Amino acid sequence: MTGTTAGTAGTSMRAALLREFGAPLEIAEVAVADPGPGEVLVRIAASGVCGSDLKAIDGKSPVVTHLPCVLGHESAGVVERTGPGVTAVKPGDHVVIAMNGPCGRCRNCARGRVHLCSGRARMTAIMGLMADGTTRLSAGGEVVRPYIGIGSFAEKAVVGEAMCVKVAPDAPLDLLALTACGVVTGVGAVLNTAAVEPGSSVLVVGCGGVGLNVVQGAVLAGATTIIAADVVESKLKLAERFGATHTVLADDLPAQVGAIVRGGADYAFDVTGVPEVLTKAFAATQPGGTTVMVGSPAAGRNLEIPPGTLFGSRRLMGTQGGDANPARDLPLLVDLYRRGRLDLEALVSERVPLEEINEAVAHVREGAVARSVIVFD
Ligand SMILES: [Zn+2]
Ligand SMILES: [Zn+2]
């Protein structure tokens, strides 16, 4: 599938285009065709800048193979138009755009593993195409792909109906946008993937935009010892604000954690995506402990775990974006936020207009911020 643009060019918008790997994003005018059957045109209100976007810019994302592409996948907005057959949302509805629009019919959906949906619409969305193998975006006659079927570094996006999760109209969309990726990944890794139980000890390695949400997920799960580890002191301060009971400037993690919880932590979450760090996090768990790899290591890297350590019933797990069921988990996160049990505001380091997206990307790259959020009028 190389991708073609289908339908009529219904409208146009400003979008940040990735035209060349490694190059700055370019603000350009992009034509947007009308939403097709089962599709929704959303006016984007806000979009967070995530590590996965940076990976795509660097040409290291296996799903960004065709350029130009509009990146951005952590977003919320207002429905502007719906395609034929759409019943879940209507124009004017406020929505968070989920990273995954499960089909509800494939074998994985039927087994309740909707985060692993293998339906056609999801499979094509991952590669930046609609279910019919085309895209709704073009620039100067050239086909433009939206990153994982979203492409929210743009004023508008055409997404699958199943990706639209309706939210209350009075909740701030610039904060709710964060639930779509960073928050659901971090909190979901704790509640869904590891299923941390009350009274547990939890180690979180890497306290950026996702790691902080692992910390607040651990608080929600009732963990009583939450150890935040990072190599940047200011991030540890922020982790305390999110509920970390202990902080360690990461050096010799097994020894540092062992000094706080004898024998090691019940749960460890590695959010760094660095195999050597994951190995240390794993070594910092006690027998019966569970380690979840949340950050994604670069392709081609291997993980070194002494096999003998798996005796003692240790578990090592991966997670697919917090193993989320968007229709269940995103409204839950919004509810928790509205009841003051989930801090979204403290995740936001800066709000910037689309024109400053390259500066925002640079800030995320420097690791200086939790989340930079692109906001639209
Ligand atoms: Zn993301
Ligand atoms: Zn499915």
XYZ file of C-alpha atoms and ligand atoms in Angstrom:
379
model
C 0.000 0.000 0.000
C 1.565 3.261 -0.997
C -1.450 5.376 -0.107
C -3.551 7.638 -2.207
C -5.873 10.421 -1.271
C -9.541 9.619 -1.649
C -12.637 11.767 -1.662
C -13.030 15.450 -2.290
C -10.838 18.084 -0.678
C -13.403 19.391 1.768
C -11.306 21.899 3.649
C -7.751 22.941 4.340
C -5.667 23.607 7.417
C -2.239 24.390 8.783
C -0.219 21.369 9.809
C 3.354 20.591 10.817
C 4.774 18.324 8.130
C 7.713 15.974 8.457
C 9.116 16.059 4.930
C 12.556 14.624 5.635
C 13.825 12.517 8.539
C 15.946 14.556 10.902
C 14.780 17.880 9.441
C 12.681 20.450 11.308
C 8.920 20.163 10.920
C 7.491 22.535 8.347
C 4.260 24.448 8.838
C 2.300 24.028 5.620
C -1.187 24.268 4.185
C -2.694 20.793 3.938
C -5.910 19.823 2.146
C -8.325 17.697 4.140
C -10.861 15.549 2.288
C -14.299 14.936 3.751
C -14.517 12.132 6.303
C -15.458 8.813 4.710
C -17.797 6.156 6.128
C -17.075 5.576 9.806
C -14.705 8.556 9.931
C -14.777 11.780 11.918
C -13.278 15.200 11.198
C -12.004 16.661 14.478
C -10.856 20.246 15.069
C -7.791 19.718 17.258
C -7.678 21.771 20.468
C -4.388 20.511 21.860
C -1.696 17.937 21.178
C 1.120 16.861 23.483
C 4.621 16.276 22.125
C 5.681 12.728 22.997
C 8.912 10.748 22.737
C 7.366 8.636 19.965
C 7.019 11.745 17.806
C 10.742 12.403 18.259
C 11.530 8.827 17.323
C 9.555 9.318 14.108
C 11.363 12.568 13.319
C 14.659 10.725 13.736
C 13.549 8.046 11.275
C 13.571 5.404 14.008
C 9.855 4.628 14.014
C 8.953 1.396 12.232
C 5.506 2.802 11.413
C 6.642 6.022 9.750
C 7.887 4.761 6.426
C 6.350 7.262 4.008
C 6.827 11.026 4.040
C 5.434 13.632 4.220
C 3.705 12.764 7.435
C 1.845 14.763 10.081
C 3.034 13.628 13.514
C 1.179 14.063 16.805
C -0.949 11.428 18.549
C -1.771 12.711 22.056
C -4.732 14.927 21.375
C -8.240 16.138 22.042
C -10.617 18.350 20.127
C -14.132 19.078 18.949
C -15.988 17.075 16.304
C -16.535 19.244 13.236
C -18.068 16.761 10.819
C -18.926 13.086 10.697
C -18.814 10.704 7.760
C -21.648 8.393 6.668
C -22.782 5.891 9.274
C -21.115 7.521 12.275
C -23.321 7.240 15.349
C -20.952 7.473 18.340
C -20.329 11.224 18.046
C -21.869 14.294 16.412
C -20.601 17.766 15.476
C -19.857 19.828 18.589
C -18.949 16.833 20.770
C -15.704 17.108 22.717
C -13.488 14.082 22.225
C -10.170 12.651 23.282
C -8.594 10.885 20.306
C -7.492 7.438 21.461
C -4.342 5.933 19.963
C -6.240 2.748 19.307
C -9.673 2.384 17.754
C -10.547 -1.254 18.465
C -12.887 -2.973 15.995
C -14.731 -4.942 18.683
C -15.016 -7.941 16.374
C -11.579 -9.514 15.903
C -10.361 -12.425 18.006
C -8.332 -10.204 20.355
C -11.218 -7.774 20.876
C -13.538 -10.727 21.534
C -11.113 -11.973 24.202
C -11.113 -8.576 25.886
C -7.615 -7.753 24.624
C -8.734 -4.691 22.719
C -5.282 -3.107 23.056
C -4.104 -5.826 20.681
C -6.969 -5.373 18.198
C -5.978 -6.854 14.855
C -8.951 -5.467 12.911
C -8.229 -3.927 9.518
C -8.939 -0.323 10.502
C -6.449 -0.494 13.356
C -3.781 -2.215 11.282
C -3.991 0.399 8.520
C -4.166 3.275 11.049
C -0.849 2.170 12.541
C 0.721 2.738 9.116
C -0.978 6.114 8.681
C -3.793 5.025 6.399
C -7.556 4.864 6.655
C -9.330 1.499 6.529
C -9.655 1.760 2.724
C -5.876 2.107 2.352
C -5.955 5.798 1.434
C -5.462 9.003 3.431
C -7.616 12.129 3.716
C -4.638 14.513 3.651
C -2.617 16.001 0.814
C -0.233 18.887 0.266
C 0.391 20.280 -3.212
C -1.068 17.115 -4.710
C 1.224 14.906 -2.630
C -0.278 12.283 -0.297
C 0.261 13.063 3.390
C 0.013 10.354 6.032
C -1.259 11.013 9.541
C 0.925 9.368 12.205
C -0.832 6.210 13.520
C -4.023 7.389 11.851
C -4.146 10.604 13.916
C -1.655 13.355 12.928
C -2.601 15.920 15.557
C 0.174 18.450 14.961
C -2.457 20.046 12.773
C -5.597 22.131 13.075
C -7.728 19.169 11.999
C -7.582 15.414 11.826
C -9.750 12.762 10.198
C -9.847 9.711 12.463
C -11.813 6.495 12.799
C -15.039 6.701 14.785
C -13.732 4.081 17.243
C -10.831 6.405 18.161
C -13.173 9.161 19.338
C -13.923 9.010 23.053
C -16.585 11.530 23.994
C -15.837 13.642 27.078
C -17.734 16.272 29.089
C -17.765 19.643 27.295
C -16.651 21.592 30.373
C -13.349 19.741 30.929
C -10.206 21.487 29.589
C -9.190 19.834 26.318
C -5.542 20.917 26.621
C -5.243 18.749 29.737
C -7.473 15.896 28.583
C -5.269 15.539 25.480
C -2.538 14.142 27.724
C -4.711 11.214 28.756
C -4.544 9.810 25.206
C -0.909 8.697 25.407
C 1.302 9.652 28.353
C -1.296 9.287 31.079
C -3.034 6.160 29.834
C 0.325 4.497 29.157
C 1.711 5.253 32.624
C -1.420 4.671 34.679
C -2.468 1.720 32.490
C 0.919 0.009 32.934
C 0.227 0.022 36.678
C -3.508 -0.760 36.760
C -3.914 -2.918 33.646
C -0.543 -4.479 32.821
C 0.950 -5.146 36.251
C -2.319 -4.921 38.247
C -0.430 -3.538 41.252
C -2.307 -4.310 44.473
C -2.704 -2.104 47.572
C 0.250 -2.153 49.942
C 2.798 -2.902 47.215
C 6.240 -1.396 46.791
C 6.812 0.113 43.365
C 9.993 1.301 41.649
C 9.653 3.770 38.751
C 12.792 4.395 36.707
C 12.631 7.487 34.494
C 10.390 10.322 35.665
C 9.446 12.141 32.464
C 5.966 12.641 31.035
C 5.135 8.918 31.187
C 7.083 7.995 34.337
C 5.247 10.617 36.387
C 2.030 8.914 35.360
C 3.383 5.560 36.487
C 3.956 7.266 39.848
C 0.405 8.592 40.008
C -0.898 5.221 38.799
C 0.912 3.584 41.721
C -0.778 6.029 44.096
C -4.182 5.166 42.575
C -3.422 1.440 43.002
C -2.754 1.960 46.698
C 0.982 1.251 46.601
C 2.479 2.317 49.924
C 6.130 2.565 48.898
C 6.760 4.385 45.629
C 10.406 4.835 44.740
C 11.105 7.263 41.908
C 14.513 7.015 40.228
C 16.062 9.301 37.645
C 19.429 10.826 36.830
C 18.008 14.365 36.846
C 17.369 15.797 40.310
C 14.611 18.225 39.231
C 12.561 15.311 37.872
C 12.722 13.628 41.264
C 11.235 16.749 42.853
C 8.352 16.552 40.398
C 7.928 12.826 41.121
C 7.486 13.675 44.820
C 4.707 16.055 43.880
C 2.970 13.170 42.064
C 3.180 10.915 45.114
C 6.608 9.265 45.214
C 7.406 8.328 48.814
C 11.141 7.934 48.115
C 13.462 9.288 45.441
C 16.859 8.016 44.356
C 19.375 9.574 42.019
C 19.843 6.408 39.953
C 23.251 4.805 40.299
C 23.259 1.261 41.715
C 19.498 0.620 41.628
C 19.367 -2.848 43.260
C 21.392 -1.589 46.235
C 19.508 1.720 46.437
C 16.116 0.012 46.309
C 17.260 -2.742 48.687
C 18.128 -0.079 51.247
C 14.491 1.117 51.156
C 12.646 -2.211 50.710
C 14.513 -5.249 51.998
C 14.943 -7.766 49.202
C 13.740 -5.396 46.500
C 10.527 -3.917 45.147
C 7.346 -5.839 44.349
C 7.033 -4.008 41.038
C 9.494 -2.183 38.812
C 8.616 -0.028 35.807
C 11.343 0.975 33.386
C 10.317 4.045 31.433
C 13.765 4.878 30.051
C 13.798 2.423 27.153
C 17.472 1.725 27.884
C 18.126 -2.051 28.060
C 20.901 -1.715 30.696
C 18.555 0.301 32.918
C 15.766 -2.250 32.473
C 18.218 -4.971 33.558
C 18.968 -3.002 36.734
C 15.298 -2.345 37.414
C 14.616 -6.067 37.050
C 17.476 -6.842 39.452
C 15.898 -4.449 41.959
C 12.747 -6.593 42.302
C 12.305 -9.245 44.962
C 11.349 -12.885 44.301
C 7.780 -12.895 43.003
C 8.333 -9.394 41.686
C 7.127 -8.045 38.359
C 9.038 -5.780 35.989
C 7.237 -3.909 33.225
C 9.086 -2.446 30.247
C 7.204 0.779 29.494
C 9.823 2.695 27.499
C 10.678 1.189 24.101
C 14.341 0.402 23.426
C 15.764 1.179 19.983
C 15.507 -1.617 17.430
C 18.419 -4.020 17.374
C 19.205 -3.768 21.092
C 19.204 -6.863 23.278
C 18.356 -7.311 26.910
C 20.657 -9.141 29.310
C 18.908 -10.922 32.144
C 20.631 -13.745 34.042
C 18.152 -16.623 33.441
C 18.595 -17.871 36.997
C 16.936 -14.744 38.366
C 13.647 -15.845 36.790
C 13.556 -18.688 39.331
C 11.937 -17.067 42.292
C 8.918 -16.448 40.122
C 10.030 -13.091 38.811
C 8.081 -11.806 35.841
C 9.195 -9.543 33.025
C 6.431 -7.960 30.935
C 5.856 -5.546 28.114
C 2.884 -3.225 27.734
C 1.012 -1.942 24.702
C 0.381 1.693 25.642
C -0.828 0.697 29.112
C -2.905 -2.162 27.652
C -5.756 0.301 27.469
C -9.341 -0.185 26.485
C -9.961 3.422 25.357
C -13.734 3.360 25.848
C -13.252 2.179 29.432
C -9.969 3.826 30.468
C -10.086 7.314 28.961
C -13.432 8.252 30.606
C -12.060 6.776 33.853
C -8.976 9.005 33.664
C -11.122 12.051 32.902
C -13.305 11.222 35.926
C -10.282 10.824 38.176
C -8.993 14.195 36.977
C -12.326 15.885 37.620
C -12.415 14.440 41.144
C -8.921 15.743 41.874
C -7.308 12.309 42.007
C -5.232 12.673 38.851
C -2.935 15.650 38.348
C -2.822 16.697 34.704
C -1.855 20.354 35.099
C 1.505 19.573 36.734
C 2.410 17.452 33.686
C 2.324 20.516 31.458
C 5.628 22.355 31.291
C 4.672 24.683 28.469
C 1.840 25.504 26.095
C 2.941 26.698 22.673
C 1.296 27.511 19.331
C 1.858 25.258 16.295
C 4.369 27.762 14.869
C 6.726 26.964 17.762
C 6.568 23.208 17.396
C 10.251 22.812 16.577
C 11.189 24.623 19.804
C 8.786 22.361 21.715
C 10.362 19.290 20.103
C 13.804 20.584 21.131
C 12.636 21.031 24.730
C 11.311 17.463 24.870
C 14.567 16.220 23.336
C 16.610 18.031 25.997
C 14.505 16.246 28.592
C 13.901 19.626 30.186
C 10.123 19.258 30.290
C 7.477 16.770 31.340
C 5.117 17.644 28.505
C 5.105 20.401 25.902
C 1.581 20.903 24.643
C 0.718 22.431 21.277
C -2.453 24.461 21.678
C -4.742 25.782 18.941
C -7.167 28.721 19.139
Zn 2.969 9.078 22.819
Zn -10.424 -5.818 17.097
